[in-house]
Coordinates of C-alpha atoms in Angstrom, one line a residue:
X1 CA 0.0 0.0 0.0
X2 CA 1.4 3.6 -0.8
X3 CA 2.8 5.7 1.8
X4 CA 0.1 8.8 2.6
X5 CA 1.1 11.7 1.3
X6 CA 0.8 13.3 4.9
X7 CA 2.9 11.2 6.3
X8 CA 7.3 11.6 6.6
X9 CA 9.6 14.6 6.3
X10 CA 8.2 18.0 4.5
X11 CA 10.5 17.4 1.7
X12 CA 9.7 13.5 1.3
X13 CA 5.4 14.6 0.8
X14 CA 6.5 17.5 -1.5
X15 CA 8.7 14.7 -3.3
X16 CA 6.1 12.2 -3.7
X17 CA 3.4 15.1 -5.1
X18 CA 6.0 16.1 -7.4
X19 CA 6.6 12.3 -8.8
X20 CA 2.6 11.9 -8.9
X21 CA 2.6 15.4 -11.1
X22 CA 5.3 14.1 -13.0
X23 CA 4.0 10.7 -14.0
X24 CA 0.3 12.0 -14.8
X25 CA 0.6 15.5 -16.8
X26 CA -2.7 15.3 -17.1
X27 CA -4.2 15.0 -14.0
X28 CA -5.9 17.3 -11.5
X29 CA -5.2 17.2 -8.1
X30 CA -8.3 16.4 -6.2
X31 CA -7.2 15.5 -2.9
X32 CA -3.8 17.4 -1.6
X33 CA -4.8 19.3 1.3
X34 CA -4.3 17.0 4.2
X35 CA -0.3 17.5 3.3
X36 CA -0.6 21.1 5.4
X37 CA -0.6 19.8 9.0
X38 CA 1.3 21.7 12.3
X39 CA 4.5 20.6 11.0
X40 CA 4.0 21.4 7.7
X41 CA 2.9 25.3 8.8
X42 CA 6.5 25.2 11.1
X43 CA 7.8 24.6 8.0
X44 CA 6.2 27.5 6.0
X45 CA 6.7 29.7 8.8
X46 CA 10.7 29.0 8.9
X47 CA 10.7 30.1 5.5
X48 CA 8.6 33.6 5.6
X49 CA 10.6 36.3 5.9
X50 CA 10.9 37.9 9.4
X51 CA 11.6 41.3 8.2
X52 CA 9.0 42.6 6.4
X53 CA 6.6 44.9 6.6
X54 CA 3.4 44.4 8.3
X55 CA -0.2 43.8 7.2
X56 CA -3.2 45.2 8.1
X57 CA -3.3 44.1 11.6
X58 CA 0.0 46.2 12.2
X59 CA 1.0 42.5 13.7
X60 CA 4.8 42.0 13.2
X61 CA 6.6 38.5 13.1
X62 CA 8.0 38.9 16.4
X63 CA 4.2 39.4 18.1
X64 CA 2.9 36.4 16.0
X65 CA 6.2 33.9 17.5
X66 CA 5.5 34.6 20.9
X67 CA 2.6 32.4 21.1
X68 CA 3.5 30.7 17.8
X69 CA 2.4 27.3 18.7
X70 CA -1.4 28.4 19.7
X71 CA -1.1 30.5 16.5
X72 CA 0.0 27.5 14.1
X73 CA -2.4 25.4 15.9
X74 CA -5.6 28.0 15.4
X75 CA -4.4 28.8 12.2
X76 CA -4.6 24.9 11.0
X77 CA -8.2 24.4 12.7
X78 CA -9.4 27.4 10.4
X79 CA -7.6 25.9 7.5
X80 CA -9.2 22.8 7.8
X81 CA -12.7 23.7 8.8
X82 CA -12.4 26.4 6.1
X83 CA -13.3 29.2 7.7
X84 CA -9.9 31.0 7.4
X85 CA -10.6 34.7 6.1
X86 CA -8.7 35.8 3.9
X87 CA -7.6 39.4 5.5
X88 CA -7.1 42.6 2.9
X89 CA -3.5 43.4 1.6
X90 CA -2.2 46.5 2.8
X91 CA -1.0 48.5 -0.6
X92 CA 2.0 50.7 -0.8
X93 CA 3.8 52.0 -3.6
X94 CA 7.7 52.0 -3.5
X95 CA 9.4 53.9 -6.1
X96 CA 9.8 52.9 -9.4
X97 CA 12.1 55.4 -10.9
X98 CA 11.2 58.4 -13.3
X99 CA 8.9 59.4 -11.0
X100 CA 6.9 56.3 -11.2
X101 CA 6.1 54.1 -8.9
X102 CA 5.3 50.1 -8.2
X103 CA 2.2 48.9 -6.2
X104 CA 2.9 46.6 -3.8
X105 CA 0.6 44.2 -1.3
X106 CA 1.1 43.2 1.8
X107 CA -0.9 40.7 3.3
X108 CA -0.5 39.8 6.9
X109 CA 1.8 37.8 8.5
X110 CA -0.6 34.9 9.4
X111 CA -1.6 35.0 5.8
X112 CA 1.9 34.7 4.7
X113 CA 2.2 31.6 6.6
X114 CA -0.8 30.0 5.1
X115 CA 0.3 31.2 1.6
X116 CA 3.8 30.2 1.7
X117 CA 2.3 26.4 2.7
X118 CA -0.2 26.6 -0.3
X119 CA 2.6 27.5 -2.5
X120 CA 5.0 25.1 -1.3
X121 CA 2.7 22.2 -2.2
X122 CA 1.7 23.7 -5.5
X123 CA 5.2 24.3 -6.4
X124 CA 6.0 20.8 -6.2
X125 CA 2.9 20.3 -9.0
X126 CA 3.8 22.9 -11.4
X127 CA 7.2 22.4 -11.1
X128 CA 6.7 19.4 -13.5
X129 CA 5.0 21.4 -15.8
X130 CA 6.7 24.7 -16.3
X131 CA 9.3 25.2 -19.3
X132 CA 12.8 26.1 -19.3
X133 CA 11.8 29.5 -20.9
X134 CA 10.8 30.2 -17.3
X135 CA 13.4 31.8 -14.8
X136 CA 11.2 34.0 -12.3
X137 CA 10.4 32.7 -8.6
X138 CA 11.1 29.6 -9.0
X139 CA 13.7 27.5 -6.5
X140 CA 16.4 26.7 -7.7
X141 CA 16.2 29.4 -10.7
X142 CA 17.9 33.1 -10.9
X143 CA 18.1 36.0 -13.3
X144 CA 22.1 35.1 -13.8
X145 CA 20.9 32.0 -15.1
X146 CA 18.6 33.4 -17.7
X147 CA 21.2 35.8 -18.5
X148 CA 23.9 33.4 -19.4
X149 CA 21.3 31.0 -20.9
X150 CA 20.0 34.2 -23.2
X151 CA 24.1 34.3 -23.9
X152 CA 24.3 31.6 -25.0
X153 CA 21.4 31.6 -27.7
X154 CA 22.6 34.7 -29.2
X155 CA 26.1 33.8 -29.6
X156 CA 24.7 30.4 -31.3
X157 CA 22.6 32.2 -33.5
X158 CA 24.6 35.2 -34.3
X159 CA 22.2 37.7 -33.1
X160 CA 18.9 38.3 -34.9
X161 CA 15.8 40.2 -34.1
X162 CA 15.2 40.7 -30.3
X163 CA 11.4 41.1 -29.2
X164 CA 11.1 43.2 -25.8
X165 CA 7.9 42.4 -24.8
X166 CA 6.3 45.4 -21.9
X167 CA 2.9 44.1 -20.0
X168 CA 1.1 47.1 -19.0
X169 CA -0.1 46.6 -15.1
X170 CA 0.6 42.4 -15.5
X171 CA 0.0 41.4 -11.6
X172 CA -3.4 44.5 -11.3
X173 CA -4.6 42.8 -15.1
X174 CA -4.5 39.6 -14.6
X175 CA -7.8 37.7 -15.3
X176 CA -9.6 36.3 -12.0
X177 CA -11.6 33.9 -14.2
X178 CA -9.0 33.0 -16.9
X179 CA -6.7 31.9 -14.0
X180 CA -9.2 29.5 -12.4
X181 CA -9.5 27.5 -15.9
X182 CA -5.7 27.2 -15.7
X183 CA -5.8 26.3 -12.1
X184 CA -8.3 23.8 -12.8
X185 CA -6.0 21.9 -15.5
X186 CA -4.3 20.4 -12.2
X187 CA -5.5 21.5 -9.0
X188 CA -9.9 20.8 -8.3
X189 CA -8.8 20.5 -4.3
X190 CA -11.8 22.0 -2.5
X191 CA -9.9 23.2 0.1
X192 CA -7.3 24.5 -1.7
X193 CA -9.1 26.0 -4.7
X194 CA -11.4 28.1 -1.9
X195 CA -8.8 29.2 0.1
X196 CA -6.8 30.7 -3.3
X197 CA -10.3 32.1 -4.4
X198 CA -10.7 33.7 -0.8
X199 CA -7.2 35.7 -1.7
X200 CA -7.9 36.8 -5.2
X201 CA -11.5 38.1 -3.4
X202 CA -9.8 39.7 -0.7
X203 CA -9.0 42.9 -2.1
X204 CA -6.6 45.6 -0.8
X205 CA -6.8 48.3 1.7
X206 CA -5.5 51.7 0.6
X207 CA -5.2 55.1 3.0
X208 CA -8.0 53.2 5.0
X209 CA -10.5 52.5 2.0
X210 CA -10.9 48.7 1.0
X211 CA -11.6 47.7 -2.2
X212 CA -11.8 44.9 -4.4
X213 CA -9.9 45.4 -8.0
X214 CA -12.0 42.9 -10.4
X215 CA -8.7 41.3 -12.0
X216 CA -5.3 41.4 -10.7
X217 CA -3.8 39.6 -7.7
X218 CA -1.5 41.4 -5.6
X219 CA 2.3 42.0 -6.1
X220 CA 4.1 41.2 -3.3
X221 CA 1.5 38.5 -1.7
X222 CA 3.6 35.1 -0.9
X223 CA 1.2 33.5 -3.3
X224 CA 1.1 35.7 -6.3
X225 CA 4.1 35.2 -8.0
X226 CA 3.2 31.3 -8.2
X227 CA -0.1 32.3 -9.6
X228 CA 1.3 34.9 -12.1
X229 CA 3.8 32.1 -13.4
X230 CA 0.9 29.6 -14.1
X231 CA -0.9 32.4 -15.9
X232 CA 1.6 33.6 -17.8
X233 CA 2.8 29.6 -18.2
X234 CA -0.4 29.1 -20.1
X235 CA -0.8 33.0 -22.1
X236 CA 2.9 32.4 -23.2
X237 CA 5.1 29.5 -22.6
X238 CA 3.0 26.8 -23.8
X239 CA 1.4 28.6 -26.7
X240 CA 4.8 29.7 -27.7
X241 CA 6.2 26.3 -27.7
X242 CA 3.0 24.4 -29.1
X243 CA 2.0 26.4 -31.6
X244 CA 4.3 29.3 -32.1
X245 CA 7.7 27.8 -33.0
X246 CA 6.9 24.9 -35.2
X247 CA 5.5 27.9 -37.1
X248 CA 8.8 29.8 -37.6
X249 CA 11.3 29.5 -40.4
X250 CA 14.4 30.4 -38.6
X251 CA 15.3 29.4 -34.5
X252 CA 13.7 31.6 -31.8
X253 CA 14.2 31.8 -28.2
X254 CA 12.2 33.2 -25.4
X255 CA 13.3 33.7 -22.0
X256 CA 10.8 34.8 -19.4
X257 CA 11.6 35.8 -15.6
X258 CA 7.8 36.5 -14.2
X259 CA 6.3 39.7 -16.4
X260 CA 9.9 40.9 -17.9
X261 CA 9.9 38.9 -21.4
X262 CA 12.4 38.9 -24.5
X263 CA 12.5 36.7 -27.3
X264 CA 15.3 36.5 -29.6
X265 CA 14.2 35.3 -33.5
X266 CA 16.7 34.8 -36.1
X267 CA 14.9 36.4 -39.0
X268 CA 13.2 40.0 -39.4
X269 CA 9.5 38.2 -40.6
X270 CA 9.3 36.0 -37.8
X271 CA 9.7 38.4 -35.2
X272 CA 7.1 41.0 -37.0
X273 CA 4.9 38.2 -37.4
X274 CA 5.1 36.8 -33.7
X275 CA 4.6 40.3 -32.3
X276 CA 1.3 40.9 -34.5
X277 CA 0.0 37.6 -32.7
X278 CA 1.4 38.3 -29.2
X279 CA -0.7 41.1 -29.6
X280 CA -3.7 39.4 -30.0
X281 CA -3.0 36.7 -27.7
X282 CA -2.2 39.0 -24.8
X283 CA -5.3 41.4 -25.5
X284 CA -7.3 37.2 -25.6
X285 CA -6.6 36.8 -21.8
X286 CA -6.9 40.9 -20.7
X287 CA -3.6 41.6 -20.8
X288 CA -2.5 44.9 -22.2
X289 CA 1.4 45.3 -24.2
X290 CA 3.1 48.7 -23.7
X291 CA 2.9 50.6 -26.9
X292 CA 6.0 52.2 -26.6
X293 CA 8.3 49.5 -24.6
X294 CA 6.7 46.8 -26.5
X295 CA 9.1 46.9 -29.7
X296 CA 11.3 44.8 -32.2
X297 CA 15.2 45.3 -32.2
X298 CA 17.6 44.9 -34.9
X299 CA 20.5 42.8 -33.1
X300 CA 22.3 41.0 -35.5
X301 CA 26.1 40.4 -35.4
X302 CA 27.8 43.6 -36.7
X303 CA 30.0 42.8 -39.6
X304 CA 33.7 44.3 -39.7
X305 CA 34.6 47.2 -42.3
X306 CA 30.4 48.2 -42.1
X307 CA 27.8 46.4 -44.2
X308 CA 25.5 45.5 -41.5
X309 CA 26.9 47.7 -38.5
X310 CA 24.4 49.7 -38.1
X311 CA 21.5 47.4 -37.7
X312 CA 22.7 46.6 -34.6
X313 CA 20.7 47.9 -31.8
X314 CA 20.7 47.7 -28.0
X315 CA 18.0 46.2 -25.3
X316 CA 17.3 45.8 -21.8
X317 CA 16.7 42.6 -19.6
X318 CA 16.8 41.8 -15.9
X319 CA 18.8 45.9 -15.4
X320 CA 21.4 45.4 -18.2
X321 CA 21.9 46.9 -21.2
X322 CA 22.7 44.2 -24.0
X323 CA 25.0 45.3 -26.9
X324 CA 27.9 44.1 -29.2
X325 CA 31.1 44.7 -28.4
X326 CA 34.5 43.5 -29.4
X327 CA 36.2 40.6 -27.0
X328 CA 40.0 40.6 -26.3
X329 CA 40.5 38.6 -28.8
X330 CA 39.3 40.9 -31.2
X331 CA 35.5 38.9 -32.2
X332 CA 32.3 40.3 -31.7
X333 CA 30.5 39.2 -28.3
X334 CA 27.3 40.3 -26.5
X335 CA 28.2 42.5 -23.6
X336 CA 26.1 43.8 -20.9
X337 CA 26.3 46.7 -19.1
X338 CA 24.2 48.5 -15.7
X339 CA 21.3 49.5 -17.4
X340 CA 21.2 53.4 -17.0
X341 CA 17.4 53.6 -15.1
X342 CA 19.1 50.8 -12.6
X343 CA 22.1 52.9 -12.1
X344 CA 20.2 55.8 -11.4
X345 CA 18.2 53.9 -9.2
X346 CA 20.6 52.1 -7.5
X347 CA 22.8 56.0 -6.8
X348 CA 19.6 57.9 -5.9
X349 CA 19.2 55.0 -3.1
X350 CA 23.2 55.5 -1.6
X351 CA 22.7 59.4 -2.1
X352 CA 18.7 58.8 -0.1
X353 CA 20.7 57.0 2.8
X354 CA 23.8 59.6 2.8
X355 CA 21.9 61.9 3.2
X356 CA 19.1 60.8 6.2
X357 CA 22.7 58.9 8.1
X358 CA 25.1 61.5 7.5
X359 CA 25.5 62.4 11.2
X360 CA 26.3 58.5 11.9
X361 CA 30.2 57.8 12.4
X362 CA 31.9 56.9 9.8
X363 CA 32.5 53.3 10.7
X364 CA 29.1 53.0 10.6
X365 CA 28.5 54.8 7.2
X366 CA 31.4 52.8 5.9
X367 CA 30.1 49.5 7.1
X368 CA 26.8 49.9 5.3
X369 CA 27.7 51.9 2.2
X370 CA 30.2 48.8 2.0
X371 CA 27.5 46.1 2.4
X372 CA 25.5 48.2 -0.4
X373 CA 28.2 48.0 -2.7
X374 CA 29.1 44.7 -2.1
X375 CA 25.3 43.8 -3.0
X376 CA 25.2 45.7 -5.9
X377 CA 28.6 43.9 -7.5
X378 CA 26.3 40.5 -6.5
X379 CA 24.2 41.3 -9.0
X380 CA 25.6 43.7 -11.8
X381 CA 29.2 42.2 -11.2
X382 CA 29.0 40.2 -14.3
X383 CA 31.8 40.1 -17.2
X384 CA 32.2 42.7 -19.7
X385 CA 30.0 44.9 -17.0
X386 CA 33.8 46.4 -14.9
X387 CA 33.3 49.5 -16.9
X388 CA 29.8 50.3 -15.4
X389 CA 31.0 48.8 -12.0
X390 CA 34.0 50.8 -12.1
X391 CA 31.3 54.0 -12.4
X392 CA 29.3 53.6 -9.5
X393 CA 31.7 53.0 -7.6
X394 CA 33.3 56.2 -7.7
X395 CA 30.1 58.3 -7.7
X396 CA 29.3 56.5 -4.1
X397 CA 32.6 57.8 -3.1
X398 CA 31.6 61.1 -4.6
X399 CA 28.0 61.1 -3.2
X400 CA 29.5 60.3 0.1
X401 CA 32.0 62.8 0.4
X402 CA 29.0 65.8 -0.7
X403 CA 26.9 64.4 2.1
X404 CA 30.0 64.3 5.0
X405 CA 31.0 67.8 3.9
X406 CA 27.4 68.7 4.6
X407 CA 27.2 67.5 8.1
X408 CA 27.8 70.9 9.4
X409 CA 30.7 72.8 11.2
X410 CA 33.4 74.5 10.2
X411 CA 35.7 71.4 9.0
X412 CA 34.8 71.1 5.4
X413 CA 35.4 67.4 3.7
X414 CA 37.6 68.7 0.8
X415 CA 38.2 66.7 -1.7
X416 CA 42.1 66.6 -0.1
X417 CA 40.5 65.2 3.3
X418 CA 38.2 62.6 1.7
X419 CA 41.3 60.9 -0.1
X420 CA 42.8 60.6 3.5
X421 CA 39.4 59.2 5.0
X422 CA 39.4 57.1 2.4
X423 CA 43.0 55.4 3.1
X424 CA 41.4 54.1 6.1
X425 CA 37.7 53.8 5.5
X426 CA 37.9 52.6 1.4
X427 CA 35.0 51.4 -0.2
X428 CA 34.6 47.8 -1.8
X429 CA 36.5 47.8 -5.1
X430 CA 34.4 46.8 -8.3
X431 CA 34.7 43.5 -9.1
X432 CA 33.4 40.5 -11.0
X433 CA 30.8 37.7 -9.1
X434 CA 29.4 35.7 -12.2
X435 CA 31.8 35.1 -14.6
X436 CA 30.1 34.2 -18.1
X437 CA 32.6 33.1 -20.9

């Protein structure tokens, strides 16, 4: 008789539902909830974040874990009676850069408990049934992957036609109803289904007004970006591989991380073509494509002496810049450099915190302008990317310098002085993390 799926280690049931979704592609789930017991919600809770804001009962991570065992325990009795309620996100919006800015939701943190345990266990489903294409929030997965994957593609094909592909609003438009017929290809729990209908129905709460949007599902929930991947999984991945490519003359290539989309075709007609239907497939399922950032890019392999230079363009993907450049060895690469709206962004940040610490001491200036340099290499510290790296770098130092000669006083922080400071308090030199040859 087969082990229960409730039964062993957290990582042995998530193993066994993942084996099940991987034998039957088919199939829909009906029975999966009893896999979210008390051990399973310690589980979830290890792996919420501590640190985040809080929801709309102002209840932080700390309050919740001092009964946290009566809270797990109440928490499970609501989940399996189903009468958890699904609480309002609290919406904020961050900004976004060019005076924009990004809505955000915040559910509770009770609900990210629940969310992260529903996720967890259909993660190990859809895991089987996502494509490579797909990079964004998914274990195991990274933007530096996709990157070096996208590499890869357009050194093989020698450049081509690159389709940046913008979704206007994608987590506020996506389609409540459309999502449930994709949910329904593999998960008909009862349990589950009513609890994920109870979030997309909760709405969010906004400068004390409540509302409830009639599409979207909130960026920043623990459960959204799961949701937004099987949406989007459906809308694009599978179309594009069923019934997309083996329409193409020449190879194509998409790479997706969440809403941020680029596909690289060989030839001119096959990308004009695929964006004409992307159109209409998007606008199909309610989603909306930028009419500006939405666009077709001439990036073919520049040819020495001219003849074909200039229809080499530039695009951006996951903040860099993508262009052709010339190697060491003298050959024509792809390259990648900070893209300039993520530089900005990533200088008006340092300058933001200068500027509200600047009375600290400089150790402790220089121990966290030195952890946000060293997190910024993480990312952009990439090869062929020193250049950009080498940049920012020096406009921290420069932005530091304005904001310490502006404490106040009579000692200015000449330029002179700073260069002294700086033999004993340097910043982080630029260097390279990810390596991609």
């Amino acid at each position: 008789m087969a082990e229960p799926l409730n039964s062993g280690p957290i990582s042995t049931r998530l193993q066994r539902i993942a084996e099940l979704a991987r034998e039957r592609p088919e199939t829909a789930f009906r029975s999966i909830h009893h896999i979210i017991d008390l051990e399973f919600l310690k589980d979830a809770h290890g792996r919420v974040r501590k640190d985040g804001a809080v929801g709309v009962d102002g209840l932080t991570a700390q309050e919740y874990e001092q009964e946290l065992e009566s809270n797990l325990r109440a928490l499970l009795d609501r989940w399996k009676l189903g009468t958890y309620r699904a609480p309002p996100v609290r919406r904020v919006h961050i900004p976004k850069g060019k005076g924009k800015t990004r809505p955000i939701g915040i559910p509770t943190f009770e609900d990210k408990i629940l969310q992260k345990a529903v996720a967890m266990v259909l993660s190990a489903i859809y895991e089987q049934d996502f494509l490579d294409c797909s990079y964004g929030f998914r274990e195991g997965r990274s933007q530096h992957q996709a990157l070096e994957a996208m590499w890869q593609a357009t050194m093989s094909m020698g450049g081509g036609w690159v389709i940046e592909i913008d979704i206007e609003g994608y987590f506020d438009a996506i389609d409540k109803a459309h999502l449930r017929s994709f949910l329904d290809r593999r998960v008909t729990d009862g349990k589950m289904r009513r609890v994920i209908h109870k979030w997309l129905k909760a709405g969010v709460m906004e400068e004390g007004r409540h509302r409830h949007p009639d599409t979207g599902t909130p960026q920043g929930g623990v459960i959204s970006p799961l949701l937004a991947n099987v949406y989007l999984h459906e809308v694009f991945d599978v179309w594009f591989a069923n019934e997309v490519r083996p329409r193409l003359q020449g190879r194509a290539a998409p790479f997706r991380f969440a809403d941020d989309i680029v596909v690289i075709c060989e030839g001119r007609r096959d990308a004009e073509k695929l964006l004409t239907a992307l159109r209409k497939r998007f606008e199909k399922y309610g989603l909306s494509l930028h009419p500006d950032k939405t666009r077709i890019v001439p990036f073919e392999r520049p040819r020495d002496g001219g003849g074909g230079a200039d229809r080499s363009g530039t695009f951006d993907f996951l903040g860099f810049t993508h262009h052709w450049g010339k190697s060491k060895k003298g050959n024509w690469t792809v390259r990648r450099r900070t893209a300039r709206d993520r530089f900005a962004r990533a200088l008006r940040s340092i300058a933001e915190y200068c500027r509200r610490n600047r009375h600290l001491s400089l150790e402790q200036q220089h121990r966290a302008l030195s952890r946000k340099l060293r997190g910024h290499y993480g990312y952009y510290g990439i090869t062929s990317n020193m250049e950009a790296l080498g940049r920012f770098h020096d406009r921290v130092e420069a932005v530091w310098r304005y904001w310490l000669d502006r404490r106040g006083g009579k000692r200015r922080m000449t330029w002179e002085k700073f260069r002294c400071l700086l033999g004993h308090w340097s910043l982080p030199p630029p260097r390279v993390v990810h390596s991609y040859v």
